[in-house]
mmCIF file of C-alpha atoms and ligand atoms in Angstrom:
data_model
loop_
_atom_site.group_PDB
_atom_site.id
_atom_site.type_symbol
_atom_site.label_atom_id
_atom_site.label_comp_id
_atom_site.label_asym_id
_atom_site.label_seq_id
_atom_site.Cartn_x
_atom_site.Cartn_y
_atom_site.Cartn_z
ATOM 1 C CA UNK P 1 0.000 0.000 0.000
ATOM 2 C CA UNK P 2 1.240 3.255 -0.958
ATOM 3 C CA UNK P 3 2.156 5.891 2.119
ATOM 4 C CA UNK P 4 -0.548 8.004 1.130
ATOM 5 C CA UNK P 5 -3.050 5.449 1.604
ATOM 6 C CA UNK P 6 -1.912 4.554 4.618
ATOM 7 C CA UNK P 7 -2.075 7.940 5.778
ATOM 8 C CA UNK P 8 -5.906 8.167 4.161
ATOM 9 C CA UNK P 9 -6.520 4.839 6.385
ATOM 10 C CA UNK P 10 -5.228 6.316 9.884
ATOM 11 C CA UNK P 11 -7.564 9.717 9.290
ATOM 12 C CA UNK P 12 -10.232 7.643 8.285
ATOM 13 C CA UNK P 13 -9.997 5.587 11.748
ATOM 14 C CA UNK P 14 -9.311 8.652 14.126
ATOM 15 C CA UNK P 15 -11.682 10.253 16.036
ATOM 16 C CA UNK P 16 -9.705 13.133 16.672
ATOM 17 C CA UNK P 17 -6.885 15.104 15.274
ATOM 18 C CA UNK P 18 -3.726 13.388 14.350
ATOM 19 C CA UNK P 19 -0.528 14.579 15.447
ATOM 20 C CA UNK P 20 2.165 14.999 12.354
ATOM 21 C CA UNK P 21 4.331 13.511 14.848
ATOM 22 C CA UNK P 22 2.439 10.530 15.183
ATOM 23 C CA UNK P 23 1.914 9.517 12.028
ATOM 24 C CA UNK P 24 5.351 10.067 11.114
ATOM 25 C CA UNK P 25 6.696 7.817 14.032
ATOM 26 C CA UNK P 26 3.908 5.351 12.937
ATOM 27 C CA UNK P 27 4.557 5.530 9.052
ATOM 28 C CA UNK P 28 8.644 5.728 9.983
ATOM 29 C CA UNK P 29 8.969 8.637 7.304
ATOM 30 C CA UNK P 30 9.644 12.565 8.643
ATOM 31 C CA UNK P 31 7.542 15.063 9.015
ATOM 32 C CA UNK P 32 7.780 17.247 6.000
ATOM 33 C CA UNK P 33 7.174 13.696 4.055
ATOM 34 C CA UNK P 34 3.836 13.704 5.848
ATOM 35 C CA UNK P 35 3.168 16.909 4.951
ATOM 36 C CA UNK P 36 3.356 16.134 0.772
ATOM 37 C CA UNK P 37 1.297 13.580 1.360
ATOM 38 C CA UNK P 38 -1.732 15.426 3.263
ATOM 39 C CA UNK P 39 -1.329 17.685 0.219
ATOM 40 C CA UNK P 40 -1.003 15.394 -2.591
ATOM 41 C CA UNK P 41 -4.394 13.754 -1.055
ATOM 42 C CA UNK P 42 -6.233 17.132 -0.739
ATOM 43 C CA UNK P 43 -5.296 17.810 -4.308
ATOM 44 C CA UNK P 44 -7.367 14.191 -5.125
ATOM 45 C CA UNK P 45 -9.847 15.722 -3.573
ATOM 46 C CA UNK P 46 -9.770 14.966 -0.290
ATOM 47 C CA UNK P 47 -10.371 18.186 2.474
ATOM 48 C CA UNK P 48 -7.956 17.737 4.906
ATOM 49 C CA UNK P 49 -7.722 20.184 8.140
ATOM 50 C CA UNK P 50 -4.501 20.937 9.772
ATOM 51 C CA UNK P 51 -4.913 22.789 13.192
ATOM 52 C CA UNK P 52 -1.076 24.205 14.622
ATOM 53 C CA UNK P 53 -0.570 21.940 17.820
ATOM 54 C CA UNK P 54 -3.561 19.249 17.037
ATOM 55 C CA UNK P 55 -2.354 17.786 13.733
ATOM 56 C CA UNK P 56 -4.293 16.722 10.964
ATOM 57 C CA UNK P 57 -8.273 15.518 10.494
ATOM 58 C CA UNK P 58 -10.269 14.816 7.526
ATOM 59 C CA UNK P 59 -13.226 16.548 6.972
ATOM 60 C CA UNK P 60 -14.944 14.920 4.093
ATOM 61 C CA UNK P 61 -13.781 12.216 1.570
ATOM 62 C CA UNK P 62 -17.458 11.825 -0.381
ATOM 63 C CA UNK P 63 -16.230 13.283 -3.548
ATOM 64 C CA UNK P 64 -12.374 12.693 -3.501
ATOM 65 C CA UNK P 65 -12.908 10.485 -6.932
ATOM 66 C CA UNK P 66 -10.050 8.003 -6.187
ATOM 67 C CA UNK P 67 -10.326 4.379 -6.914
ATOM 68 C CA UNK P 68 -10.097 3.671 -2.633
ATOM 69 C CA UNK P 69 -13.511 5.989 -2.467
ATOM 70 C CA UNK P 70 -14.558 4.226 -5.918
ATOM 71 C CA UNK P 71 -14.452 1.096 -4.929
ATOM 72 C CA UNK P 72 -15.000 1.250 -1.137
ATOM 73 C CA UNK P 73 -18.520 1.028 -1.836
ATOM 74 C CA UNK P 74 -18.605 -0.632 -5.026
ATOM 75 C CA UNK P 75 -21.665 -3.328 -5.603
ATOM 76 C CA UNK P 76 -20.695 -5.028 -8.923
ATOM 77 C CA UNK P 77 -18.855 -7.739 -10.096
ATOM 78 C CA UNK P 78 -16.796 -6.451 -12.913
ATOM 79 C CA UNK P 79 -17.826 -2.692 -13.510
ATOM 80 C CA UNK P 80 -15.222 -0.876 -11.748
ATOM 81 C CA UNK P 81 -13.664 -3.395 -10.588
ATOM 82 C CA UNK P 82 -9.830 -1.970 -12.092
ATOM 83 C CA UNK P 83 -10.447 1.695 -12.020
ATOM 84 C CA UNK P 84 -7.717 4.543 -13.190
ATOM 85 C CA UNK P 85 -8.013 7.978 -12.220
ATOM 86 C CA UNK P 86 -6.197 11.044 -14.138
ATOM 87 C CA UNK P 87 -6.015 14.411 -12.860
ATOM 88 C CA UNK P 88 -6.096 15.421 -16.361
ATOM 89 C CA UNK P 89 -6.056 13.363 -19.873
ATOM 90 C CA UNK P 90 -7.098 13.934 -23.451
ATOM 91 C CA UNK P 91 -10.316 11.924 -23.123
ATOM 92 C CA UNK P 92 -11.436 9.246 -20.878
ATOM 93 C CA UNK P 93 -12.750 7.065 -24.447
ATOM 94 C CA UNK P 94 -9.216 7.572 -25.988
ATOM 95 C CA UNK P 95 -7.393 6.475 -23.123
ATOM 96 C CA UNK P 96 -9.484 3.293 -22.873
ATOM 97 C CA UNK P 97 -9.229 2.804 -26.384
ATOM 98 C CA UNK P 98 -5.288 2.699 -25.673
ATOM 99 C CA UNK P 99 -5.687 0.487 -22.800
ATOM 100 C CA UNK P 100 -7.698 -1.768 -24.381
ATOM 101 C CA UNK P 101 -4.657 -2.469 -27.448
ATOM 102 C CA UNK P 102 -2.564 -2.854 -23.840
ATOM 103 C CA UNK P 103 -5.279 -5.977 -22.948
ATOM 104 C CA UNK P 104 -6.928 -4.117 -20.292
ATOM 105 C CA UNK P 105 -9.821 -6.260 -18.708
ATOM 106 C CA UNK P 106 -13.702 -5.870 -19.492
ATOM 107 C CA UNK P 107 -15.241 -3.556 -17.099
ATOM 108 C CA UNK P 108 -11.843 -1.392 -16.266
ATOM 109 C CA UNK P 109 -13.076 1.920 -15.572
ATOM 110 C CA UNK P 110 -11.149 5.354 -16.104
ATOM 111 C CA UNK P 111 -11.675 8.145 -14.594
ATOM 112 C CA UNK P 112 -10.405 12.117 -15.125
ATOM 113 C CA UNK P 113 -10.904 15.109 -13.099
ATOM 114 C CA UNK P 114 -10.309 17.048 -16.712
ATOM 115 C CA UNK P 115 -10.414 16.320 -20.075
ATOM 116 C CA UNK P 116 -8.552 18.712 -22.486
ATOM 117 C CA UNK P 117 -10.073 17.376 -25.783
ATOM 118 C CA UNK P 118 -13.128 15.505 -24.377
ATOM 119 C CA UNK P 119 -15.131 14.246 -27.175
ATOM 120 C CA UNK P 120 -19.199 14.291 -28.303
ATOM 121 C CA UNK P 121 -20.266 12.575 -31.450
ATOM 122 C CA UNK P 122 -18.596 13.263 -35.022
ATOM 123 C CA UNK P 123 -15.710 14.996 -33.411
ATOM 124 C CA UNK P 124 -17.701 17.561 -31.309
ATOM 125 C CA UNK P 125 -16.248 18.416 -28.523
ATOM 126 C CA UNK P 126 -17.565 18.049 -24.699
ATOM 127 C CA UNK P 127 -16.685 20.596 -22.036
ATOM 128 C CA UNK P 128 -14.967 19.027 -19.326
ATOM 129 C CA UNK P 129 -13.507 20.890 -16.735
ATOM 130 C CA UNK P 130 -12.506 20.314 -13.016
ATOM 131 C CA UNK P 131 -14.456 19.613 -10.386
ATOM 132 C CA UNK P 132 -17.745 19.606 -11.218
ATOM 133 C CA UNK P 133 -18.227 16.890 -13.572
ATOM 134 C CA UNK P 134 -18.344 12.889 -13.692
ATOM 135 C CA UNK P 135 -16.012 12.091 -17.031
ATOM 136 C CA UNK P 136 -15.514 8.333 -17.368
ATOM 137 C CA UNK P 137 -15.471 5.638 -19.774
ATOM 138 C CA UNK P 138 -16.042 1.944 -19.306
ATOM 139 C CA UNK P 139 -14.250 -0.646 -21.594
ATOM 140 C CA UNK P 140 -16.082 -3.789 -22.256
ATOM 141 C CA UNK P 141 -15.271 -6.842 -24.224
ATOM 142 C CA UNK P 142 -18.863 -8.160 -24.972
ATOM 143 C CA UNK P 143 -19.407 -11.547 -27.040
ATOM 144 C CA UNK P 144 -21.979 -10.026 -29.486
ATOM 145 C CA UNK P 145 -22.348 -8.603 -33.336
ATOM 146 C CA UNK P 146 -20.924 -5.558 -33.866
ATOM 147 C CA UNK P 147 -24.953 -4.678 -34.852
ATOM 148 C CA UNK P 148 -25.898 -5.188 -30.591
ATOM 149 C CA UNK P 149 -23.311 -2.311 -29.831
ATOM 150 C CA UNK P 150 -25.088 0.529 -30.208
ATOM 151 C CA UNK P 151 -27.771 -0.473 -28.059
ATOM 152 C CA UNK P 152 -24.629 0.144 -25.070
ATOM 153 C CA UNK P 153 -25.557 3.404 -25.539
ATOM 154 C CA UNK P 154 -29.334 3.013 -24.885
ATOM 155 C CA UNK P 155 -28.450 0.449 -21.714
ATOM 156 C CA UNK P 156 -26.199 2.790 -20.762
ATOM 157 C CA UNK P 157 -28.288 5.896 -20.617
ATOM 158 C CA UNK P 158 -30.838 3.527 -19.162
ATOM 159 C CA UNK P 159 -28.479 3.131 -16.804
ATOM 160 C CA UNK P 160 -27.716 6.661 -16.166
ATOM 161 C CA UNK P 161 -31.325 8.237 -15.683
ATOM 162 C CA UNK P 162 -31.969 5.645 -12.836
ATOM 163 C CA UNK P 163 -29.178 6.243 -10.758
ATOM 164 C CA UNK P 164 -29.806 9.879 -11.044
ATOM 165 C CA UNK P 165 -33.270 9.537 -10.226
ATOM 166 C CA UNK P 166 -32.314 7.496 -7.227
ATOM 167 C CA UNK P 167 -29.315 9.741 -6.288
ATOM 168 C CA UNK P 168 -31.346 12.968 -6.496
ATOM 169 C CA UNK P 169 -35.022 12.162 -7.203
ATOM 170 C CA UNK P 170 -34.478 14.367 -10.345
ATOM 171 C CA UNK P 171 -37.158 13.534 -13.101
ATOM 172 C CA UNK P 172 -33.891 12.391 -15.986
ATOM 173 C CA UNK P 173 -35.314 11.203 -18.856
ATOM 174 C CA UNK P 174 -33.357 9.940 -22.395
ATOM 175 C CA UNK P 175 -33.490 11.775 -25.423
ATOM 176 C CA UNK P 176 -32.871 9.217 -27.940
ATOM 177 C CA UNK P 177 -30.034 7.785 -28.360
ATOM 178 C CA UNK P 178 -27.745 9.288 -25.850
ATOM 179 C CA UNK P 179 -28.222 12.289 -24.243
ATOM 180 C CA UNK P 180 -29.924 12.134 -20.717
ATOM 181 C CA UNK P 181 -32.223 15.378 -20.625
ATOM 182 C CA UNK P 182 -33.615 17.164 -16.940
ATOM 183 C CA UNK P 183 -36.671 19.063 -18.156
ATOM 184 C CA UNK P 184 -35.207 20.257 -21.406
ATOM 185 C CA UNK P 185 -31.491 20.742 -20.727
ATOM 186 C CA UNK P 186 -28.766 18.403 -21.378
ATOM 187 C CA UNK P 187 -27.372 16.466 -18.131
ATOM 188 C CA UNK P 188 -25.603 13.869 -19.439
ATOM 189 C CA UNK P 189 -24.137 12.821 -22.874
ATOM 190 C CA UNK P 190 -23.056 9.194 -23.850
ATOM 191 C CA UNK P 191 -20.530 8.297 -26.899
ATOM 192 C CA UNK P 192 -20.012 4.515 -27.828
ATOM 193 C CA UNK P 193 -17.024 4.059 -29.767
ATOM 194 C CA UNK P 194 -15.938 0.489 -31.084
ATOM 195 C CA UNK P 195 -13.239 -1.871 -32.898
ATOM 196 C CA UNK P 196 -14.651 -4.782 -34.681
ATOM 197 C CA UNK P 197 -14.542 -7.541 -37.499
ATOM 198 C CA UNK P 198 -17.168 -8.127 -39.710
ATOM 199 C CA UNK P 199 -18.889 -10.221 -37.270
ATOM 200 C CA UNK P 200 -16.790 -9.854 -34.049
ATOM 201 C CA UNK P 201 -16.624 -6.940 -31.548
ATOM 202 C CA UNK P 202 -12.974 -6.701 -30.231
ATOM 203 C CA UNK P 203 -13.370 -4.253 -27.881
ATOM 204 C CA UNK P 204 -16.316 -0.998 -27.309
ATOM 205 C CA UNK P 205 -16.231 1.655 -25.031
ATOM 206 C CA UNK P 206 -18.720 3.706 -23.645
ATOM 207 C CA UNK P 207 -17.879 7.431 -22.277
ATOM 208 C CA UNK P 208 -20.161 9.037 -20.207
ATOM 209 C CA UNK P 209 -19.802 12.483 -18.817
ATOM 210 C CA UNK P 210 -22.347 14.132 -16.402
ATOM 211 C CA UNK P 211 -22.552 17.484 -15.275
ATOM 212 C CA UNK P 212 -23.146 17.505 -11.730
ATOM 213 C CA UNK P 213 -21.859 20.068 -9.504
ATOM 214 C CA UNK P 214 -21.211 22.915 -12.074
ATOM 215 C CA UNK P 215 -22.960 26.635 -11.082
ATOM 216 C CA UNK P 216 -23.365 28.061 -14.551
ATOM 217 C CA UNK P 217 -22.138 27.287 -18.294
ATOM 218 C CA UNK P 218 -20.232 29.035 -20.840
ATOM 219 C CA UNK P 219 -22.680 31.346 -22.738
ATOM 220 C CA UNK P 220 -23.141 29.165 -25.744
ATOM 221 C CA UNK P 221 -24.204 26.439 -23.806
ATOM 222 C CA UNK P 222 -26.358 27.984 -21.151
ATOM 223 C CA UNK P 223 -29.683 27.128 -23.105
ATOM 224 C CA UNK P 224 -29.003 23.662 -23.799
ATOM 225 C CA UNK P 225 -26.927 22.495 -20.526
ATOM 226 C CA UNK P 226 -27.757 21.815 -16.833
ATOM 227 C CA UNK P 227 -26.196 20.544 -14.042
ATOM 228 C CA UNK P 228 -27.545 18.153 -11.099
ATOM 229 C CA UNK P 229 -26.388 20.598 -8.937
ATOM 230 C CA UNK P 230 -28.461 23.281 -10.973
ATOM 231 C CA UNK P 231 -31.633 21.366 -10.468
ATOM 232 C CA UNK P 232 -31.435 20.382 -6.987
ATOM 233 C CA UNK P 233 -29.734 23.430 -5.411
ATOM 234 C CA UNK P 234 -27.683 21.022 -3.887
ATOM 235 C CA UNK P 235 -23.970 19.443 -4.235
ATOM 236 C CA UNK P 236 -24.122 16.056 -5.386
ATOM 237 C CA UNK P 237 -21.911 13.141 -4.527
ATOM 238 C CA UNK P 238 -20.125 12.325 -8.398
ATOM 239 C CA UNK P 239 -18.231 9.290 -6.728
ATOM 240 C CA UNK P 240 -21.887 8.171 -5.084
ATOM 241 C CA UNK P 241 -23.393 8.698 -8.589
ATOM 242 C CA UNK P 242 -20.452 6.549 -10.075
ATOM 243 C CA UNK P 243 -21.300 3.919 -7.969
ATOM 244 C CA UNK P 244 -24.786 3.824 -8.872
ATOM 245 C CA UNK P 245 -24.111 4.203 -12.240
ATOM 246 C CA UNK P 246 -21.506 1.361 -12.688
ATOM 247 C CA UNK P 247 -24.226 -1.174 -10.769
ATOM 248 C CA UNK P 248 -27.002 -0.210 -12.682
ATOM 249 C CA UNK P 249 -25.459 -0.142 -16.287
ATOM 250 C CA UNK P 250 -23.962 -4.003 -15.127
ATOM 251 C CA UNK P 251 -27.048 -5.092 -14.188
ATOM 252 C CA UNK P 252 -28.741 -4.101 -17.571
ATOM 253 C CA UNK P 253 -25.799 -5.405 -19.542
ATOM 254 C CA UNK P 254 -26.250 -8.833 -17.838
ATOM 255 C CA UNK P 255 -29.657 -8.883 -18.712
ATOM 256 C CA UNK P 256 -28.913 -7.949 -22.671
ATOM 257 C CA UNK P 257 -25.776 -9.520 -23.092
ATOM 258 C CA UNK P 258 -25.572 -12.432 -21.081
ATOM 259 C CA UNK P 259 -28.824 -13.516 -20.631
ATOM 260 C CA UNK P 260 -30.291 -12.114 -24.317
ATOM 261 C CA UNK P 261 -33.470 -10.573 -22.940
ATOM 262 C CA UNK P 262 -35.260 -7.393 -24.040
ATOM 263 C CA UNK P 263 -36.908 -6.617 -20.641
ATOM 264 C CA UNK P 264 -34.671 -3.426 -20.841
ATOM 265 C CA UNK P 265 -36.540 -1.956 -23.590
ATOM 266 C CA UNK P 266 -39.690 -1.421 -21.686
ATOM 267 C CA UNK P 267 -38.054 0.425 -18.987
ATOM 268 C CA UNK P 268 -36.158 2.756 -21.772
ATOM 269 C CA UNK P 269 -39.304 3.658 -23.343
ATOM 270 C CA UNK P 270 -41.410 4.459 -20.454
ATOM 271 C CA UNK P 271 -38.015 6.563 -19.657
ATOM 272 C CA UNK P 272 -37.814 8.243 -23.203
ATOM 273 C CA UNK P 273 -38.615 11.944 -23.719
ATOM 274 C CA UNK P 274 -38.537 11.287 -27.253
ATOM 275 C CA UNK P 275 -41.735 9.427 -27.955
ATOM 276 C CA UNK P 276 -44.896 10.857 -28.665
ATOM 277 C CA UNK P 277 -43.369 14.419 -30.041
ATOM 278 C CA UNK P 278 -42.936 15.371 -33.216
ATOM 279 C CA UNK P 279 -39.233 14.953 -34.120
ATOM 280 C CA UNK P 280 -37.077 16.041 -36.987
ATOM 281 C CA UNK P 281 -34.417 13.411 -38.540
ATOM 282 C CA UNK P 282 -32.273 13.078 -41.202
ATOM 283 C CA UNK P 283 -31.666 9.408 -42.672
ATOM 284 C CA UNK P 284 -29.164 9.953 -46.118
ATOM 285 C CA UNK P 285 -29.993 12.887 -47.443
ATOM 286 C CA UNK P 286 -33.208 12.395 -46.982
ATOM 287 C CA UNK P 287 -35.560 14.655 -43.945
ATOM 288 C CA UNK P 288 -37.703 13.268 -41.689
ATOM 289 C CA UNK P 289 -40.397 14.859 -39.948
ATOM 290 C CA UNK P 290 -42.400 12.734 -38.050
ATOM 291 C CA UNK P 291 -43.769 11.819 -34.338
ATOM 292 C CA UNK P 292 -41.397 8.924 -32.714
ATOM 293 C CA UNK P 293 -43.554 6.276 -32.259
ATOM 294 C CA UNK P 294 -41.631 3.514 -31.229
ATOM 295 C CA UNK P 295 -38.252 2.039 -30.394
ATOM 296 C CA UNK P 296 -36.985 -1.415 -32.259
ATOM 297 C CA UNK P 297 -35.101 -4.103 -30.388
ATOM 298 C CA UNK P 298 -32.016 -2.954 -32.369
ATOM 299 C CA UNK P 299 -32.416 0.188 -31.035
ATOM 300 C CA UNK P 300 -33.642 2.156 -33.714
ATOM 301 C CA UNK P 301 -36.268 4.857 -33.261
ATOM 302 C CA UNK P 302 -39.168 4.537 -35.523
ATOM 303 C CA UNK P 303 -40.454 7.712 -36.688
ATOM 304 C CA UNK P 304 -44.379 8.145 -38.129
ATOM 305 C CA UNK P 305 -44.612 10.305 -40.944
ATOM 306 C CA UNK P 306 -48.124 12.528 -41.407
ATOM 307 C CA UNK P 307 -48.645 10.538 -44.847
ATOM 308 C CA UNK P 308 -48.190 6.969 -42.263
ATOM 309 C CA UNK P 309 -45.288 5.914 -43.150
ATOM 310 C CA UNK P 310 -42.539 4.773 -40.729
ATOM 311 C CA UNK P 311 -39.057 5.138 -41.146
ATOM 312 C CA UNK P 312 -36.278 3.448 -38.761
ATOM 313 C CA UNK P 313 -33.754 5.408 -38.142
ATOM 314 C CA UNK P 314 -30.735 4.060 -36.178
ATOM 315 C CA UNK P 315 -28.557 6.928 -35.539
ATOM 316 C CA UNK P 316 -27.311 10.689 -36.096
ATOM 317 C CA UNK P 317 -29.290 13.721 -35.232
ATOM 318 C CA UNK P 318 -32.701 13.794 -33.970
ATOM 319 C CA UNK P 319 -34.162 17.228 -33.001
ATOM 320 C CA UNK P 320 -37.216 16.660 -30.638
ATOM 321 C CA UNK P 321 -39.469 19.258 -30.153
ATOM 322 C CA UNK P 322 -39.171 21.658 -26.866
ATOM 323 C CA UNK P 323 -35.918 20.107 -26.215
ATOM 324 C CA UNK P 324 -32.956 22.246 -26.038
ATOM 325 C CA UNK P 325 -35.548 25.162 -27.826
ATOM 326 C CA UNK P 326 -35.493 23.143 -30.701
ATOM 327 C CA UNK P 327 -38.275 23.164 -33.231
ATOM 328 C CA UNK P 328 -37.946 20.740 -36.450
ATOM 329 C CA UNK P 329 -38.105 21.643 -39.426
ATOM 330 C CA UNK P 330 -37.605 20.582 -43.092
HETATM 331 C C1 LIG W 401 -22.339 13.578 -26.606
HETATM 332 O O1 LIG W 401 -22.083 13.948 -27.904
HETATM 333 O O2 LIG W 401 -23.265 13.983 -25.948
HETATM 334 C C2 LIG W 401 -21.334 12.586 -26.029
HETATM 335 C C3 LIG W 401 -20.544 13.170 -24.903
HETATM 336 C C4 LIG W 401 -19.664 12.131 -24.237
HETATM 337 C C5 LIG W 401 -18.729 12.737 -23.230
HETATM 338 C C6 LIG W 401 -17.968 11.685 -22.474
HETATM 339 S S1 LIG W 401 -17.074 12.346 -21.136
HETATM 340 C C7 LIG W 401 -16.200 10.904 -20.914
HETATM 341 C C8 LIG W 401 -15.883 10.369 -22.305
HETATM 342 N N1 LIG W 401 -14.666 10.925 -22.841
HETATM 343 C C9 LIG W 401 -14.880 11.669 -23.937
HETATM 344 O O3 LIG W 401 -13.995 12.256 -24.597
HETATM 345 N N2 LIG W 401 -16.195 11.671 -24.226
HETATM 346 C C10 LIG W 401 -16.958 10.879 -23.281
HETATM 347 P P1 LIG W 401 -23.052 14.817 -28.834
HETATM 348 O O4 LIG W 401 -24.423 14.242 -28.830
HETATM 349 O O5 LIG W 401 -22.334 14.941 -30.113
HETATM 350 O O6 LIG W 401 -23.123 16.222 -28.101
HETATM 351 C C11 LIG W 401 -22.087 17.143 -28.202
HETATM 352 C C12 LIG W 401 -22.705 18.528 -28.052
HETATM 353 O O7 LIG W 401 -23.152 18.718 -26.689
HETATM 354 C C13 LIG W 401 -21.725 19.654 -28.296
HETATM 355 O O8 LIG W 401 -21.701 19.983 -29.655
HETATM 356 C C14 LIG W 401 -22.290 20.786 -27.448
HETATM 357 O O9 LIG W 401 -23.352 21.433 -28.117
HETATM 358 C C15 LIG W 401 -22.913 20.052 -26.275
HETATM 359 N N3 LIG W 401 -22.035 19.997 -25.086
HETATM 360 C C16 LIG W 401 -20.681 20.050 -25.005
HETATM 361 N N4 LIG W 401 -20.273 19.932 -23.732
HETATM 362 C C17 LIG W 401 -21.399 19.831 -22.973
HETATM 363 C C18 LIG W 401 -21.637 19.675 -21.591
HETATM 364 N N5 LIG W 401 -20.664 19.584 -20.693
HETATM 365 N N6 LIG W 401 -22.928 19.599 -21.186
HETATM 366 C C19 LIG W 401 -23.962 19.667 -22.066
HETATM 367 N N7 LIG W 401 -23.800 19.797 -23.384
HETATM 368 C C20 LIG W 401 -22.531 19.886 -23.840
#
């Protein structure tokens, strides 16, 4: 075990302040090399008092995102179960992607406090600074067609509007395919990326960010972006919502993957802010406008046209209407 963690273990145990004294006569390292320690923890996160005389005591460890307060409380069996943390990184999905070529296991997690080129769909990028968000990505090694992989994302943001509900009673719902909505802001945003055969899936990973404790956006996003901590008025735990998260999103690829049932699908329509409005697609060249009507078991939304017929469409840009102040239009 590393000193640090050691150190985080003592704190953790005492009642009281702890002497720098004591835990350098119980660690066997000096003072001063206690000292970069307490710091190098508060700068994971951790807030760490340190009274002249009295010594050191931690305050509160709920949002240090480390892989000890990760995994402390951790109910899965392989989500999360090897997690990496970065202070800062590129993106979350491209390190994974890079891990994966280095035959990291299914279900590794990784983790950064900030991404500097965090990444939406066809290159967009994602803001990601410090501090306030959840930016992770999951790597999985399912034994499926390359066709089940972009119903991840739908599991996946299945997965994500239930633990929010559950950590903060806020009403998510999905916006088809992957963007969790609260009212009609963005909350969440999911991007699937995968390396395949023909008829084998090597490797996918799914990146997930959530905005969760951020105060305010940058101007171009303020009328399409919330935060958790927007809606509730309150700070919310991101390594509690990890957690949740990572059980949930197991739980749902068991049932799909392993055990090849559809029960899922229910639940994601019922949760699906898309349905029932009149959306605007693009399939081709061609332009759709339509109501959603439906969602296939291959994950494609099926869009009514006013003349009846349906068209599937199975990904790219849907604009629903009232969401994000979006009307549709030809
Ligand atoms: C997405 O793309 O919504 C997928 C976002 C996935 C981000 C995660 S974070 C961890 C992992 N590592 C990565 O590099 N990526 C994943 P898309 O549907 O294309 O939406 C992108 C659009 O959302 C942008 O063009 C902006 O308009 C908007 N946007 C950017 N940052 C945002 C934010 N923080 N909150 C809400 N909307 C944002």
């Amino acid at each position: 075990m590393k000193k640090e963690e050691i150190i985080l273990q003592y704190l953790k145990e005492s009642t009281d302040y702890l002497s720098g004294e004591e835990l350098s006569r119980k660690l066997g390292i000096s003072r001063s090399a206690i000292w970069k320690n307490i710091n190098s923890l508060r700068e994971s996160g951790y807030v760490i008092e340190s009274v002249t005389n009295r010594g050191y005591r931690i305050v509160n460890s709920s949002d240090a995102l480390t892989p000890t307060e990760i995994q402390g409380e951790l109910k899965t069996n392989a989500f999360g179960q090897r997690v990496s943390v970065f202070a800062e990184i590129d993106s979350t999905n491209e390190e994974a992607k890079r891990q994966a070529h280095n035959g990291e296991i299914h279900g590794a997690v990784f983790v950064a406090e900030q991404q500097n080129g965090g990444k939406g769909r066809l290159g967009r990028p994602w803001k990601s600074p410090p501090k306030s968000g959840l930016w992770f990505s999951i790597l999985l090694r399912p034994d499926a067609a390359p066709a089940q992989v972009s119903n991840l994302t739908l599991l996946a943001g299945l997965a994500v509007s239930r633990a929010i509900r559950t950590q903060t009673e806020c009403d998510a719902m999905i916006k088809w395919p992957n963007d969790i909505v609260i009212g009609s802001k963005k909350v969440c945003g999911i991007l699937t990326e995968m390396t395949a055969e023909i008829d084998r899936v090597h490797f996918a990973v799914v990146g997930i960010g959530v905005n969760v404790n951020d105060e305010e956006f940058p101007e171009e996003l303020k009328v399409k972006a919330t935060s958790l901590r927007l809606e509730t008025g309150a700070t919310v735990s991101r390594v509690a919502l990890l957690q949740e998260i990572l059980k949930e999103f197991e739980a749902l690829y068991e049932e799909y993957f392993v055990q090849g049932s559809n029960q899922w699908l229910k639940a994601y329509k019922e949760s699906c802010v898309s349905l029932n409005r009149t959306v605007g697609a693009t399939r081709g060249l061609q332009k759709i406008i339509g109501t959603a009507v439906d969602i296939t078991e291959g994950g494609e939304l099926v869009v009514q046209k006013q003349d009846g017929e349906r068209i599937e469409i199975n990904s790219g840009e849907v604009v629903v209407q009232g969401i994000y102040g979006q009307t549709p239009e030809l």
